[in-house]
Coordinates of C-alpha atoms and ligand atoms in Angstrom, one line a residue:
M1 CA 0.0 0.0 0.0
K2 CA 2.9 2.4 -0.7
E3 CA 1.7 4.0 -4.0
K4 CA -0.9 6.7 -4.2
K5 CA -4.4 5.3 -3.9
T6 CA -7.9 6.9 -4.2
A7 CA -10.1 7.0 -1.2
S8 CA -12.3 4.3 -2.6
E9 CA -9.3 2.1 -3.3
R10 CA -8.1 2.6 0.2
T11 CA -11.5 1.6 1.6
E12 CA -11.5 -1.5 -0.6
E13 CA -8.0 -2.4 0.5
Y14 CA -8.9 -2.2 4.1
L15 CA -12.1 -4.1 3.8
E16 CA -10.3 -6.8 1.8
T17 CA -7.6 -7.1 4.5
I18 CA -10.3 -7.1 7.3
Y19 CA -12.3 -9.8 5.5
H20 CA -9.2 -12.0 5.0
L21 CA -8.0 -11.5 8.6
T22 CA -11.4 -12.3 10.1
E23 CA -12.1 -15.3 7.8
G24 CA -10.4 -17.5 10.3
G25 CA -12.5 -16.1 13.1
K26 CA -9.9 -13.7 14.5
E27 CA -11.1 -10.7 16.6
L28 CA -10.8 -7.5 14.6
S29 CA -8.7 -4.8 16.2
V30 CA -6.6 -1.8 15.2
S31 CA -3.4 -3.6 16.1
L32 CA -4.2 -6.6 14.0
V33 CA -4.7 -4.6 10.9
S34 CA -1.8 -2.3 11.7
Q35 CA 0.5 -5.3 11.9
K36 CA -0.8 -6.8 8.7
L37 CA -0.6 -3.7 6.6
G38 CA 2.6 -2.3 8.2
I39 CA 0.7 1.0 8.8
S40 CA 1.0 2.9 12.2
A41 CA -1.8 2.2 14.7
P42 CA -3.0 5.8 14.8
S43 CA -3.5 5.9 11.0
V44 CA -5.4 2.6 11.1
F45 CA -7.5 4.0 14.0
E46 CA -8.4 7.1 11.9
M47 CA -9.4 4.8 9.0
F48 CA -11.5 2.7 11.3
K49 CA -13.3 5.8 12.4
R50 CA -14.1 6.6 8.8
L51 CA -15.2 3.0 8.1
V52 CA -17.6 3.2 11.1
D53 CA -19.0 6.5 9.9
E54 CA -19.5 5.1 6.4
G55 CA -21.3 2.1 7.8
Y56 CA -18.7 -0.6 7.0
L57 CA -17.7 -1.4 10.5
T58 CA -19.3 -1.3 13.9
S59 CA -17.4 -0.7 17.1
S60 CA -18.2 -2.6 20.3
G61 CA -16.4 0.0 22.5
R62 CA -13.5 -1.8 24.0
G63 CA -11.3 -1.7 20.9
N64 CA -13.2 -4.4 19.2
Y65 CA -14.7 -4.0 15.8
S66 CA -16.7 -6.1 13.4
L67 CA -17.8 -5.9 9.8
T68 CA -21.4 -4.8 9.1
E69 CA -23.4 -6.6 6.4
K70 CA -22.3 -3.8 4.0
G71 CA -18.7 -4.1 5.0
R72 CA -18.7 -7.8 4.6
A73 CA -20.3 -7.7 1.2
M74 CA -17.7 -5.2 0.0
G75 CA -14.8 -7.2 1.5
E76 CA -16.1 -10.4 -0.1
K77 CA -16.4 -8.8 -3.5
I78 CA -12.8 -7.6 -3.4
V79 CA -11.5 -10.9 -2.1
R80 CA -13.3 -12.7 -4.8
R81 CA -11.8 -10.5 -7.5
H82 CA -8.4 -10.7 -5.9
R83 CA -8.4 -14.5 -5.8
L84 CA -9.7 -14.8 -9.4
L85 CA -7.0 -12.5 -10.6
E86 CA -4.4 -14.6 -8.8
R87 CA -5.7 -17.6 -10.7
L88 CA -5.4 -15.7 -14.0
L89 CA -1.8 -14.6 -13.2
V90 CA -0.6 -18.0 -12.1
D91 CA -2.6 -20.5 -14.2
V92 CA -2.9 -18.6 -17.5
L93 CA 0.0 -16.1 -17.5
K94 CA 2.3 -18.5 -15.7
M95 CA 3.6 -15.9 -13.2
D96 CA 5.4 -16.7 -10.0
W97 CA 2.9 -17.6 -7.2
G98 CA 4.9 -15.5 -4.8
I99 CA 4.2 -12.3 -6.7
A100 CA 0.6 -13.1 -7.7
H101 CA -0.8 -11.7 -4.5
E102 CA 0.7 -8.2 -4.9
E103 CA -0.1 -8.0 -8.6
A104 CA -3.7 -9.0 -7.9
C105 CA -4.0 -6.2 -5.3
R106 CA -3.1 -3.6 -7.9
L107 CA -5.6 -4.9 -10.5
E108 CA -8.6 -5.8 -8.4
H109 CA -10.0 -2.3 -7.9
G110 CA -10.6 -1.6 -11.6
M111 CA -12.6 -4.7 -12.3
S112 CA -16.2 -4.4 -13.4
P113 CA -18.9 -7.0 -12.5
E114 CA -19.0 -8.1 -16.1
M115 CA -15.3 -8.8 -16.2
E116 CA -15.5 -10.6 -13.0
K117 CA -18.2 -12.9 -14.4
S118 CA -16.4 -13.7 -17.6
L119 CA -13.1 -14.2 -15.8
A120 CA -14.6 -16.7 -13.4
A121 CA -16.3 -18.5 -16.4
T122 CA -13.0 -18.5 -18.4
L123 CA -11.1 -20.0 -15.5
G124 CA -13.8 -22.7 -15.0
N125 CA -15.2 -21.2 -11.8
P126 CA -12.3 -22.2 -9.5
S127 CA -13.1 -22.6 -5.8
T128 CA -9.8 -21.5 -4.5
C129 CA -6.9 -19.2 -5.3
P130 CA -3.5 -20.7 -6.2
H131 CA -2.5 -20.6 -2.5
G132 CA -5.6 -22.7 -1.6
N133 CA -7.7 -19.9 0.0
P134 CA -11.4 -20.1 -0.9
I135 CA -12.9 -17.8 -3.6
P136 CA -16.1 -16.4 -2.0
G137 CA -19.3 -17.0 -3.9
E138 CA -18.2 -20.5 -5.0
S139 CA -18.9 -23.7 -3.1
E140 CA -17.0 -22.9 0.1
K141 CA -16.7 -26.4 1.4
R142 CA -13.9 -26.4 4.0
S143 CA -13.5 -29.9 5.1
Q144 CA -11.8 -30.9 8.4
E145 CA -9.1 -28.3 8.2
I146 CA -6.6 -27.6 11.0
P147 CA -3.3 -25.7 11.2
L148 CA -0.3 -27.8 10.7
A149 CA 0.7 -26.7 14.2
D150 CA -2.2 -28.8 15.5
L151 CA -1.3 -32.0 13.6
P152 CA 0.0 -34.5 16.2
R153 CA 3.3 -36.2 15.9
G154 CA 3.4 -39.2 13.6
K155 CA 0.3 -37.9 11.7
K156 CA 0.0 -37.0 8.0
G157 CA -2.1 -34.4 6.3
I158 CA -2.7 -32.9 2.9
I159 CA -1.8 -29.2 2.7
S160 CA -5.0 -27.3 1.9
R161 CA -3.9 -23.7 1.9
I162 CA -1.4 -21.1 2.9
I163 CA -2.9 -18.3 5.0
D164 CA -0.1 -15.8 4.7
E165 CA 0.4 -14.8 1.0
E166 CA 3.5 -12.6 1.6
R167 CA 5.9 -13.0 -1.4
E168 CA 9.1 -14.2 0.3
F169 CA 7.2 -16.5 2.6
L170 CA 5.5 -18.2 -0.3
R171 CA 8.8 -18.5 -2.2
Y172 CA 10.3 -20.1 0.8
L173 CA 7.5 -22.6 1.2
A174 CA 7.6 -23.4 -2.6
S175 CA 11.3 -24.1 -2.3
L176 CA 10.5 -26.8 0.3
G177 CA 7.6 -28.2 -1.8
I178 CA 5.0 -26.9 0.6
L179 CA 2.1 -26.4 -1.8
P180 CA -1.6 -27.1 -1.7
G181 CA -2.4 -30.8 -2.4
V182 CA 0.9 -32.0 -1.1
E183 CA 1.1 -34.6 1.7
I184 CA 3.1 -33.6 4.8
K185 CA 3.9 -35.7 7.9
V186 CA 4.9 -34.5 11.3
E187 CA 7.9 -36.6 12.4
E188 CA 8.9 -34.8 15.6
I189 CA 7.7 -31.9 17.7
A190 CA 10.3 -30.2 19.9
P191 CA 9.2 -29.1 23.3
F192 CA 9.2 -25.4 24.3
G193 CA 8.4 -23.4 21.2
G194 CA 7.3 -26.4 19.2
T195 CA 9.7 -26.5 16.2
R196 CA 8.5 -29.3 14.0
L197 CA 10.4 -31.8 11.9
V198 CA 8.2 -32.6 8.9
S199 CA 8.7 -34.8 5.9
I200 CA 7.5 -34.2 2.4
G201 CA 8.2 -37.1 0.1
K202 CA 11.7 -38.2 1.0
S203 CA 12.9 -34.8 2.3
R204 CA 12.8 -33.6 5.9
Y205 CA 12.7 -30.0 7.1
S206 CA 12.4 -28.4 10.4
I207 CA 9.9 -25.5 10.5
S208 CA 9.0 -23.1 13.3
D209 CA 5.7 -23.1 15.2
E210 CA 4.9 -19.7 13.7
I211 CA 5.2 -21.0 10.2
S212 CA 3.2 -24.1 11.0
R213 CA 0.3 -21.9 12.1
K214 CA 0.1 -20.4 8.6
I215 CA -0.2 -23.7 6.8
M216 CA -3.6 -25.4 6.9
V217 CA -3.9 -29.2 6.4
E218 CA -6.7 -31.7 6.0
K219 CA -6.1 -34.7 8.2
E220 CA -5.8 -38.0 6.5
Ligands
LIG1 ZN1 -6.0 -7.6 -3.0
LIG2 ZN1 -4.0 -16.4 -3.0

């Protein structure tokens, strides 16, 4: 969010981020969004005030906010366009999956409902983005999904999605072969901090607890 944006693009960007952050059931707060966007808490607070005035957010008082119906609908619309664009960039234009998220964020604001419709149809109405996150409006069937961090020692799972779509993080995961659809097994869990030794095919890697909270798996 470094380049100049119009007020409506900024609103869309915030609602998109809020929608994504609260998809997993997290409490919405100024600090959560400030961390995610790398914007100072006072600026985020100002923006939240505006979003409340414009009817996109409600405030419960004690620093907690939630999306109104209007805010949710707007967030969902942008997330849908964003994830369809990621599919276009990765599947059709063969661009790197690490960069797809940032590229999609630049393009999503200009898209008309007509383009969204034909894009979805051209792509065969995909149900997830290339990182495995659900495209709203499609069959949102999330089966028994848990964070890799909750998979017990000795158990296997199939990677369903990567929650954090930050470029370097995705590149790192791809270099280990951590991609949606791939089987992963927890070999060992270290005490105190919970670093995990995991295996993917014949390779073994140790990954931190923090990383294993951003990888969702379906238990086998
Ligand atoms: Zn976006
Ligand atoms: Zn994605």
